[in-house]
Amino acid sequence: MLPIGRLARESGVKIPTIRYYESIGLLPEPARSEGNRRLYPVEAVRRLKFIRHARELGFEIDAIRRLAQMAQHPADPCCEADLLARERLAEIEDKIAKLAAQRDELLRMIGECAHGKVAECGVIDVLGDHDKCLHHRH
Amino acid sequence: MLPIGRLARESGVKIPTIRYYESIGLLPEPARSEGNRRLYPVEAVRRLKFIRHARELGFEIDAIRRLAQMAQHPADPCCEADLLARERLAEIEDKIAKLAAQRDELLRMIGECAHGKVAECGVIDVLGDHDKCLHHRH
DNA sequence: GTACGATCTCCAGTCACTGGAGAAGCAAGG
DNA sequence: CCTTGCTTCTCCAGTGACTGGAGATCGTAC
């Protein structure tokens, strides 16, 4: 049984975050020592690493809840895991596209700046007039 | 002088958001009618559009505060606007890179899924074992 | 006069943490 | 036995940028 500090070190998840996960029901409540300290079984490391990894891939807590649930039932069909991953993928593609549009616009703005006074600054100028944008839907 | 609803329509910024901007000092407090309604001068439309545009490009409120400040002083040098835009650009590049790494990883995970049981699912499998990742720093 | 829409203020909720305050447990050294 | 210092405890407030609801009031048209 590990105390919370060791679990944090081994899983790479901070102590307050572990407690937070417990409070929202993503981690089960662990056993307690006589002095009321949390004591985790060794599997908790694996579970927390799983959660951390999913967070690093940008999955929301609710999605992770379901993924973690599935991971505990290896005989079930995995179509939902597939679906969640595809949804996340679509979200990512969308974000990348939006960011790329922002990047292009910023590059153009910076390029149009005379680097002198505000009056001739492309950055301020374009911000003040959306019609000067290439991508009207960013 | 425009009431808040008209300002919202013409600027494309929602009413609660306008009031929020006022509360944080991004918009000056407008005049009031006898019945305590906000009454904006016509320039407020331009200012709000400027803010909206900057938000759409992902600038934080604090950066917008400075950009809007600069826009009102056309004779000042614009190096700070330049700098803010370059910082935002760097942020975007960084985010895109991270998202691209996540996308690649997800694609690989989905590709490795046998689409049957959880036990053979690439998605669940890779989540449970970070060592199976190509990019160890996502 | 009354119905309806626009607006008012205030407050709570979103998401996923993060950090501080103040108290208590615990192991080692003197 | 006592102190020192580390770890952990609970509770609560803050982050960013809004968003939305409750309940009251204003303004106008019929």
mmCIF file of C-alpha atoms (C1' of nucleotides) in Angstrom:
data_model
loop_
_atom_site.group_PDB
_atom_site.id
_atom_site.type_symbol
_atom_site.label_atom_id
_atom_site.label_comp_id
_atom_site.label_asym_id
_atom_site.label_seq_id
_atom_site.Cartn_x
_atom_site.Cartn_y
_atom_site.Cartn_z
ATOM 1 C CA MET A 1 0.000 0.000 0.000
ATOM 2 C CA LEU A 2 1.364 3.399 -1.023
ATOM 3 C CA PRO A 3 0.791 6.776 0.570
ATOM 4 C CA ILE A 4 -0.415 9.535 -1.722
ATOM 5 C CA GLY A 5 3.005 11.119 -2.155
ATOM 6 C CA ARG A 6 4.519 7.940 -3.507
ATOM 7 C CA LEU A 7 1.549 7.394 -5.788
ATOM 8 C CA ALA A 8 1.999 10.915 -7.082
ATOM 9 C CA ARG A 9 5.683 10.334 -7.787
ATOM 10 C CA GLU A 10 5.162 6.991 -9.480
ATOM 11 C CA SER A 11 2.196 8.036 -11.579
ATOM 12 C CA GLY A 12 3.331 11.527 -12.476
ATOM 13 C CA VAL A 13 0.085 13.044 -11.201
ATOM 14 C CA LYS A 14 0.238 15.747 -8.537
ATOM 15 C CA ILE A 15 -1.173 15.144 -5.072
ATOM 16 C CA PRO A 16 -3.942 17.768 -5.265
ATOM 17 C CA THR A 17 -4.967 16.364 -8.636
ATOM 18 C CA ILE A 18 -5.226 12.871 -7.216
ATOM 19 C CA ARG A 19 -7.475 14.159 -4.463
ATOM 20 C CA TYR A 20 -9.471 16.056 -7.052
ATOM 21 C CA TYR A 21 -9.951 12.909 -9.131
ATOM 22 C CA GLU A 22 -11.188 11.155 -6.032
ATOM 23 C CA SER A 23 -13.613 13.970 -5.263
ATOM 24 C CA ILE A 24 -15.235 13.717 -8.693
ATOM 25 C CA GLY A 25 -15.400 9.936 -8.549
ATOM 26 C CA LEU A 26 -12.787 9.228 -11.218
ATOM 27 C CA LEU A 27 -10.643 7.411 -8.672
ATOM 28 C CA PRO A 28 -12.250 5.154 -6.060
ATOM 29 C CA GLU A 29 -11.885 6.179 -2.437
ATOM 30 C CA PRO A 30 -8.810 4.417 -1.075
ATOM 31 C CA ALA A 31 -8.367 2.739 2.277
ATOM 32 C CA ARG A 32 -7.125 4.849 5.167
ATOM 33 C CA SER A 33 -4.411 4.365 7.726
ATOM 34 C CA GLU A 34 -5.093 4.676 11.422
ATOM 35 C CA GLY A 35 -4.046 8.289 11.179
ATOM 36 C CA ASN A 36 -6.514 8.922 8.349
ATOM 37 C CA ARG A 37 -3.914 8.929 5.559
ATOM 38 C CA ARG A 38 -4.902 7.561 2.140
ATOM 39 C CA LEU A 39 -3.360 4.171 1.329
ATOM 40 C CA TYR A 40 -3.432 2.970 -2.259
ATOM 41 C CA PRO A 41 -3.027 -0.511 -3.713
ATOM 42 C CA VAL A 42 -0.309 -0.929 -6.332
ATOM 43 C CA GLU A 43 -2.845 -1.038 -9.190
ATOM 44 C CA ALA A 44 -3.675 2.585 -8.472
ATOM 45 C CA VAL A 45 -0.412 3.540 -10.196
ATOM 46 C CA ARG A 46 -1.554 1.861 -13.398
ATOM 47 C CA ARG A 47 -4.978 3.432 -13.242
ATOM 48 C CA LEU A 48 -3.575 6.909 -12.670
ATOM 49 C CA LYS A 49 -1.069 6.495 -15.484
ATOM 50 C CA PHE A 50 -3.924 5.494 -17.743
ATOM 51 C CA ILE A 51 -5.823 8.628 -16.767
ATOM 52 C CA ARG A 52 -2.775 10.826 -17.209
ATOM 53 C CA HIS A 53 -2.088 9.403 -20.619
ATOM 54 C CA ALA A 54 -5.669 9.975 -21.718
ATOM 55 C CA ARG A 55 -5.518 13.557 -20.415
ATOM 56 C CA GLU A 56 -2.311 14.116 -22.354
ATOM 57 C CA LEU A 57 -4.172 13.077 -25.468
ATOM 58 C CA GLY A 58 -6.804 15.653 -24.631
ATOM 59 C CA PHE A 59 -9.695 13.411 -23.609
ATOM 60 C CA GLU A 60 -12.205 15.040 -21.295
ATOM 61 C CA ILE A 61 -12.815 13.637 -17.847
ATOM 62 C CA ASP A 62 -16.174 12.181 -18.824
ATOM 63 C CA ALA A 63 -14.625 10.339 -21.746
ATOM 64 C CA ILE A 64 -11.852 9.037 -19.506
ATOM 65 C CA ARG A 65 -14.438 7.828 -17.051
ATOM 66 C CA ARG A 66 -15.866 5.646 -19.781
ATOM 67 C CA LEU A 67 -12.510 4.556 -21.147
ATOM 68 C CA ALA A 68 -11.352 3.539 -17.673
ATOM 69 C CA GLN A 69 -14.598 1.680 -17.138
ATOM 70 C CA MET A 70 -14.044 -0.223 -20.401
ATOM 71 C CA ALA A 71 -10.460 -1.046 -19.535
ATOM 72 C CA GLN A 72 -11.800 -3.047 -16.611
ATOM 73 C CA HIS A 73 -14.035 -5.183 -18.823
ATOM 74 C CA PRO A 74 -11.696 -6.741 -21.410
ATOM 75 C CA ALA A 75 -14.353 -9.048 -22.837
ATOM 76 C CA ASP A 76 -16.731 -6.253 -23.807
ATOM 77 C CA PRO A 77 -16.798 -4.868 -27.344
ATOM 78 C CA CYS A 78 -14.536 -1.865 -27.840
ATOM 79 C CA CYS A 79 -16.643 0.123 -30.308
ATOM 80 C CA GLU A 80 -17.246 2.874 -27.795
ATOM 81 C CA ALA A 81 -13.521 3.305 -27.181
ATOM 82 C CA ASP A 82 -13.108 3.534 -30.917
ATOM 83 C CA LEU A 83 -15.853 6.105 -31.167
ATOM 84 C CA LEU A 84 -14.431 8.248 -28.379
ATOM 85 C CA ALA A 85 -11.006 8.175 -30.023
ATOM 86 C CA ARG A 86 -12.498 9.171 -33.378
ATOM 87 C CA GLU A 87 -14.431 12.007 -31.817
ATOM 88 C CA ARG A 88 -11.313 13.270 -30.137
ATOM 89 C CA LEU A 89 -9.475 12.990 -33.433
ATOM 90 C CA ALA A 90 -12.114 15.090 -35.185
ATOM 91 C CA GLU A 91 -11.867 17.699 -32.431
ATOM 92 C CA ILE A 92 -8.114 17.840 -32.881
ATOM 93 C CA GLU A 93 -8.329 18.244 -36.649
ATOM 94 C CA ASP A 94 -10.796 21.051 -36.138
ATOM 95 C CA LYS A 95 -8.598 22.836 -33.629
ATOM 96 C CA ILE A 96 -5.557 22.496 -35.840
ATOM 97 C CA ALA A 97 -7.449 24.001 -38.765
ATOM 98 C CA LYS A 98 -8.585 26.962 -36.665
ATOM 99 C CA LEU A 99 -5.125 27.531 -35.277
ATOM 100 C CA ALA A 100 -3.598 27.339 -38.746
ATOM 101 C CA ALA A 101 -6.010 30.032 -39.938
ATOM 102 C CA GLN A 102 -5.080 32.205 -36.972
ATOM 103 C CA ARG A 103 -1.413 31.639 -37.668
ATOM 104 C CA ASP A 104 -1.745 32.642 -41.317
ATOM 105 C CA GLU A 105 -3.628 35.765 -40.388
ATOM 106 C CA LEU A 106 -1.089 36.749 -37.756
ATOM 107 C CA LEU A 107 1.779 36.161 -40.143
ATOM 108 C CA ARG A 108 0.160 38.429 -42.679
ATOM 109 C CA MET A 109 -0.513 41.098 -40.060
ATOM 110 C CA ILE A 110 3.037 41.019 -38.806
ATOM 111 C CA GLY A 111 4.323 41.136 -42.379
ATOM 112 C CA GLU A 112 2.290 44.242 -43.109
ATOM 113 C CA CYS A 113 3.676 46.111 -40.161
ATOM 114 C CA ALA A 114 6.071 48.924 -40.977
ATOM 115 C CA HIS A 115 7.614 48.559 -37.515
ATOM 116 C CA GLY A 116 7.301 52.240 -36.869
ATOM 117 C CA LYS A 117 4.313 54.026 -35.461
ATOM 118 C CA VAL A 118 1.019 52.519 -34.431
ATOM 119 C CA ALA A 119 -0.635 54.421 -37.289
ATOM 120 C CA GLU A 120 1.235 52.290 -39.843
ATOM 121 C CA CYS A 121 1.117 49.066 -37.881
ATOM 122 C CA GLY A 122 -0.422 46.135 -39.688
ATOM 123 C CA VAL A 123 -1.237 44.402 -36.436
ATOM 124 C CA ILE A 124 -3.344 47.214 -34.996
ATOM 125 C CA ASP A 125 -4.738 48.085 -38.401
ATOM 126 C CA VAL A 126 -6.079 44.633 -39.230
ATOM 127 C CA LEU A 127 -7.448 44.126 -35.734
ATOM 128 C CA GLY A 128 -9.488 47.284 -36.173
ATOM 129 C CA ASP A 129 -10.977 46.156 -39.463
ATOM 130 C CA HIS A 130 -12.049 42.588 -39.872
ATOM 131 C CA ASP A 131 -12.642 43.147 -43.598
ATOM 132 C CA LYS A 132 -8.886 43.173 -44.029
ATOM 133 C CA CYS A 133 -8.752 39.509 -43.098
ATOM 134 C CA LEU A 134 -8.251 36.700 -45.543
ATOM 135 C CA HIS A 135 -10.197 34.193 -43.486
ATOM 136 C CA HIS A 136 -13.456 35.719 -42.476
ATOM 137 C CA ARG A 137 -14.380 32.750 -40.348
ATOM 138 C CA HIS A 138 -11.619 32.468 -37.834
ATOM 139 C CA MET B 1 -26.335 56.584 -28.572
ATOM 140 C CA LEU B 2 -27.102 52.868 -28.755
ATOM 141 C CA PRO B 3 -28.643 50.613 -26.133
ATOM 142 C CA ILE B 4 -26.752 47.454 -25.274
ATOM 143 C CA GLY B 5 -28.871 45.187 -27.465
ATOM 144 C CA ARG B 6 -28.106 47.168 -30.587
ATOM 145 C CA LEU B 7 -24.432 47.338 -29.688
ATOM 146 C CA ALA B 8 -24.464 43.571 -29.275
ATOM 147 C CA ARG B 9 -26.071 43.072 -32.677
ATOM 148 C CA GLU B 10 -23.770 45.453 -34.486
ATOM 149 C CA SER B 11 -20.555 44.283 -32.879
ATOM 150 C CA GLY B 12 -21.301 40.569 -32.786
ATOM 151 C CA VAL B 13 -20.583 40.388 -29.057
ATOM 152 C CA LYS B 14 -23.262 39.029 -26.731
ATOM 153 C CA ILE B 15 -24.887 41.247 -24.133
ATOM 154 C CA PRO B 16 -23.581 39.403 -21.058
ATOM 155 C CA THR B 17 -20.112 39.471 -22.578
ATOM 156 C CA ILE B 18 -20.299 43.237 -23.071
ATOM 157 C CA ARG B 19 -21.266 43.657 -19.435
ATOM 158 C CA TYR B 20 -18.464 41.304 -18.460
ATOM 159 C CA TYR B 21 -15.927 43.371 -20.421
ATOM 160 C CA GLU B 22 -17.176 46.438 -18.605
ATOM 161 C CA SER B 23 -16.842 44.714 -15.236
ATOM 162 C CA ILE B 24 -13.195 43.876 -15.864
ATOM 163 C CA GLY B 25 -12.429 47.342 -17.187
ATOM 164 C CA LEU B 26 -11.853 46.378 -20.813
ATOM 165 C CA LEU B 27 -14.730 48.608 -21.879
ATOM 166 C CA PRO B 28 -15.254 51.994 -20.241
ATOM 167 C CA GLU B 29 -18.452 52.468 -18.259
ATOM 168 C CA PRO B 30 -21.007 53.966 -20.620
ATOM 169 C CA ALA B 31 -23.474 56.760 -19.915
ATOM 170 C CA ARG B 32 -26.855 55.789 -18.541
ATOM 171 C CA SER B 33 -30.386 56.741 -19.505
ATOM 172 C CA GLU B 34 -32.807 58.106 -16.948
ATOM 173 C CA GLY B 35 -34.017 54.583 -16.419
ATOM 174 C CA ASN B 36 -30.475 53.336 -15.738
ATOM 175 C CA ARG B 37 -29.977 51.670 -19.130
ATOM 176 C CA ARG B 38 -26.525 51.692 -20.700
ATOM 177 C CA LEU B 39 -26.148 54.078 -23.644
ATOM 178 C CA TYR B 40 -23.113 53.707 -25.891
ATOM 179 C CA PRO B 41 -21.555 56.127 -28.346
ATOM 180 C CA VAL B 42 -21.149 54.902 -31.920
ATOM 181 C CA GLU B 43 -17.385 54.337 -31.491
ATOM 182 C CA ALA B 44 -18.173 51.567 -29.030
ATOM 183 C CA VAL B 45 -19.087 49.365 -32.010
ATOM 184 C CA ARG B 46 -15.604 49.780 -33.452
ATOM 185 C CA ARG B 47 -13.935 49.150 -30.126
ATOM 186 C CA LEU B 48 -15.950 45.999 -29.505
ATOM 187 C CA LYS B 49 -15.275 44.706 -33.008
ATOM 188 C CA PHE B 50 -11.589 45.255 -32.391
ATOM 189 C CA ILE B 51 -11.808 43.255 -29.190
ATOM 190 C CA ARG B 52 -13.800 40.487 -30.836
ATOM 191 C CA HIS B 53 -11.335 40.253 -33.657
ATOM 192 C CA ALA B 54 -8.424 40.014 -31.263
ATOM 193 C CA ARG B 55 -10.243 37.316 -29.262
ATOM 194 C CA GLU B 56 -10.856 35.371 -32.457
ATOM 195 C CA LEU B 57 -7.121 35.414 -33.039
ATOM 196 C CA GLY B 58 -6.678 34.007 -29.556
ATOM 197 C CA PHE B 59 -5.213 37.002 -27.754
ATOM 198 C CA GLU B 60 -5.767 37.017 -24.021
ATOM 199 C CA ILE B 61 -7.727 39.785 -22.380
ATOM 200 C CA ASP B 62 -4.603 41.367 -20.906
ATOM 201 C CA ALA B 63 -2.954 41.510 -24.311
ATOM 202 C CA ILE B 64 -6.095 43.016 -25.811
ATOM 203 C CA ARG B 65 -6.129 45.615 -23.107
ATOM 204 C CA ARG B 66 -2.703 46.755 -24.273
ATOM 205 C CA LEU B 67 -3.506 46.478 -27.968
ATOM 206 C CA ALA B 68 -6.650 48.560 -27.511
ATOM 207 C CA GLN B 69 -4.670 51.088 -25.522
ATOM 208 C CA MET B 70 -2.148 51.350 -28.358
ATOM 209 C CA ALA B 71 -4.850 51.701 -30.992
ATOM 210 C CA GLN B 72 -5.832 54.944 -29.300
ATOM 211 C CA HIS B 73 -2.333 56.381 -29.595
ATOM 212 C CA PRO B 74 -1.483 56.254 -33.312
ATOM 213 C CA ALA B 75 1.702 58.260 -32.957
ATOM 214 C CA ASP B 76 3.332 55.881 -30.493
ATOM 215 C CA PRO B 77 5.772 53.213 -31.654
ATOM 216 C CA CYS B 78 4.143 49.885 -32.404
ATOM 217 C CA CYS B 79 6.897 47.543 -31.271
ATOM 218 C CA GLU B 80 4.782 46.243 -28.410
ATOM 219 C CA ALA B 81 1.945 45.333 -30.753
ATOM 220 C CA ASP B 82 4.484 43.524 -32.865
ATOM 221 C CA LEU B 83 5.839 41.710 -29.871
ATOM 222 C CA LEU B 84 2.404 40.644 -28.659
ATOM 223 C CA ALA B 85 1.559 39.329 -32.115
ATOM 224 C CA ARG B 86 4.823 37.397 -32.289
ATOM 225 C CA GLU B 87 4.247 35.915 -28.863
ATOM 226 C CA ARG B 88 0.772 34.828 -29.874
ATOM 227 C CA LEU B 89 2.212 33.349 -33.043
ATOM 228 C CA ALA B 90 4.724 31.316 -31.075
ATOM 229 C CA GLU B 91 1.959 30.073 -28.808
ATOM 230 C CA ILE B 92 -0.048 28.970 -31.828
ATOM 231 C CA GLU B 93 2.878 27.122 -33.385
ATOM 232 C CA ASP B 94 3.415 25.349 -30.116
ATOM 233 C CA LYS B 95 -0.200 24.328 -29.795
ATOM 234 C CA ILE B 96 -0.326 23.106 -33.362
ATOM 235 C CA ALA B 97 2.741 20.964 -32.790
ATOM 236 C CA LYS B 98 1.243 19.421 -29.662
ATOM 237 C CA LEU B 99 -2.070 18.772 -31.349
ATOM 238 C CA ALA B 100 -0.330 17.214 -34.335
ATOM 239 C CA ALA B 101 1.522 14.836 -32.013
ATOM 240 C CA GLN B 102 -1.747 13.912 -30.332
ATOM 241 C CA ARG B 103 -3.360 13.374 -33.710
ATOM 242 C CA ASP B 104 -0.584 11.068 -34.886
ATOM 243 C CA GLU B 105 -0.779 9.063 -31.717
ATOM 244 C CA LEU B 106 -4.544 8.729 -31.908
ATOM 245 C CA LEU B 107 -4.372 7.687 -35.544
ATOM 246 C CA ARG B 108 -1.915 4.975 -34.664
ATOM 247 C CA MET B 109 -4.036 3.799 -31.755
ATOM 248 C CA ILE B 110 -7.166 3.643 -33.852
ATOM 249 C CA GLY B 111 -5.257 1.821 -36.578
ATOM 250 C CA GLU B 112 -4.095 -0.821 -34.144
ATOM 251 C CA CYS B 113 -7.570 -1.568 -32.927
ATOM 252 C CA ALA B 114 -9.000 -4.909 -34.000
ATOM 253 C CA HIS B 115 -12.512 -3.490 -33.597
ATOM 254 C CA GLY B 116 -13.581 -6.416 -31.539
ATOM 255 C CA LYS B 117 -13.169 -6.839 -27.835
ATOM 256 C CA VAL B 118 -11.608 -4.393 -25.405
ATOM 257 C CA ALA B 119 -8.813 -6.902 -24.812
ATOM 258 C CA GLU B 120 -7.585 -6.428 -28.397
ATOM 259 C CA CYS B 121 -8.337 -2.740 -28.633
ATOM 260 C CA GLY B 122 -5.416 -0.532 -29.572
ATOM 261 C CA VAL B 123 -7.039 2.492 -27.996
ATOM 262 C CA ILE B 124 -7.425 1.001 -24.540
ATOM 263 C CA ASP B 125 -4.142 -0.858 -24.841
ATOM 264 C CA VAL B 126 -1.979 2.138 -25.636
ATOM 265 C CA LEU B 127 -3.694 4.298 -23.024
ATOM 266 C CA GLY B 128 -2.748 1.735 -20.428
ATOM 267 C CA ASP B 129 0.885 1.714 -21.410
ATOM 268 C CA HIS B 130 2.618 4.932 -22.240
ATOM 269 C CA ASP B 131 5.673 3.043 -23.451
ATOM 270 C CA LYS B 132 3.690 2.087 -26.529
ATOM 271 C CA CYS B 133 3.663 5.690 -27.643
ATOM 272 C CA LEU B 134 5.803 7.092 -30.399
ATOM 273 C CA HIS B 135 5.950 10.546 -28.889
ATOM 274 C CA HIS B 136 6.876 10.287 -25.274
ATOM 275 C CA ARG B 137 6.398 13.969 -24.697
ATOM 276 C CA HIS B 138 2.845 14.668 -25.625
ATOM 277 C "C1'" DG C 1 -54.045 49.825 -18.812
ATOM 278 C "C1'" DT C 2 -51.657 46.132 -20.106
ATOM 279 C "C1'" DA C 3 -48.803 43.102 -22.592
ATOM 280 C "C1'" DC C 4 -44.326 42.285 -24.240
ATOM 281 C "C1'" DG C 5 -39.686 42.904 -24.966
ATOM 282 C "C1'" DA C 6 -35.393 44.906 -23.491
ATOM 283 C "C1'" DT C 7 -32.640 45.742 -19.835
ATOM 284 C "C1'" DC C 8 -31.140 45.855 -14.919
ATOM 285 C "C1'" DT C 9 -28.307 43.540 -10.872
ATOM 286 C "C1'" DC C 10 -26.569 39.691 -8.621
ATOM 287 C "C1'" DC C 11 -25.003 35.242 -8.322
ATOM 288 C "C1'" DA C 12 -23.724 30.575 -9.543
ATOM 289 C "C1'" DG C 13 -21.827 27.439 -12.856
ATOM 290 C "C1'" DT C 14 -18.464 25.901 -16.508
ATOM 291 C "C1'" DC C 15 -13.562 22.842 -16.896
ATOM 292 C "C1'" DA C 16 -9.774 20.742 -14.770
ATOM 293 C "C1'" DC C 17 -7.222 21.725 -11.830
ATOM 294 C "C1'" DT C 18 -3.987 24.643 -8.398
ATOM 295 C "C1'" DG C 19 -2.510 26.511 -4.265
ATOM 296 C "C1'" DG C 20 -2.847 28.397 0.401
ATOM 297 C "C1'" DA C 21 -4.136 28.123 5.535
ATOM 298 C "C1'" DG C 22 -4.012 25.816 9.500
ATOM 299 C "C1'" DA C 23 -4.012 21.428 11.841
ATOM 300 C "C1'" DA C 24 -2.518 16.840 12.595
ATOM 301 C "C1'" DG C 25 0.241 12.476 11.823
ATOM 302 C "C1'" DC C 26 4.765 10.242 11.626
ATOM 303 C "C1'" DA C 27 9.825 8.894 11.685
ATOM 304 C "C1'" DA C 28 14.402 9.989 13.173
ATOM 305 C "C1'" DG C 29 17.760 12.202 16.165
ATOM 306 C "C1'" DG C 30 19.165 14.042 20.639
ATOM 307 C "C1'" DC D 1 10.343 12.046 26.026
ATOM 308 C "C1'" DC D 2 10.754 15.885 23.031
ATOM 309 C "C1'" DT D 3 11.659 18.338 19.130
ATOM 310 C "C1'" DT D 4 12.378 18.938 14.246
ATOM 311 C "C1'" DG D 5 10.895 18.536 9.769
ATOM 312 C "C1'" DC D 6 8.379 16.186 6.356
ATOM 313 C "C1'" DT D 7 3.995 14.446 4.758
ATOM 314 C "C1'" DT D 8 -0.647 14.510 4.773
ATOM 315 C "C1'" DC D 9 -5.251 16.077 6.202
ATOM 316 C "C1'" DT D 10 -9.622 19.154 5.147
ATOM 317 C "C1'" DC D 11 -11.613 23.133 3.435
ATOM 318 C "C1'" DC D 12 -11.936 26.867 0.547
ATOM 319 C "C1'" DA D 13 -10.878 30.282 -2.982
ATOM 320 C "C1'" DG D 14 -8.913 31.371 -7.383
ATOM 321 C "C1'" DT D 15 -7.842 30.613 -12.478
ATOM 322 C "C1'" DG D 16 -9.927 32.526 -17.746
ATOM 323 C "C1'" DA D 17 -13.419 34.093 -20.221
ATOM 324 C "C1'" DC D 18 -17.433 33.897 -20.271
ATOM 325 C "C1'" DT D 19 -22.620 31.986 -19.809
ATOM 326 C "C1'" DG D 20 -27.039 31.678 -18.066
ATOM 327 C "C1'" DG D 21 -30.788 32.022 -14.708
ATOM 328 C "C1'" DA D 22 -33.834 34.585 -11.233
ATOM 329 C "C1'" DG D 23 -36.422 38.239 -10.264
ATOM 330 C "C1'" DA D 24 -37.157 43.091 -10.843
ATOM 331 C "C1'" DT D 25 -37.698 47.232 -13.608
ATOM 332 C "C1'" DC D 26 -38.055 50.149 -17.837
ATOM 333 C "C1'" DG D 27 -40.053 51.541 -22.230
ATOM 334 C "C1'" DT D 28 -43.175 51.309 -25.819
ATOM 335 C "C1'" DA D 29 -47.057 49.925 -28.705
ATOM 336 C "C1'" DC D 30 -51.733 48.813 -28.914
#
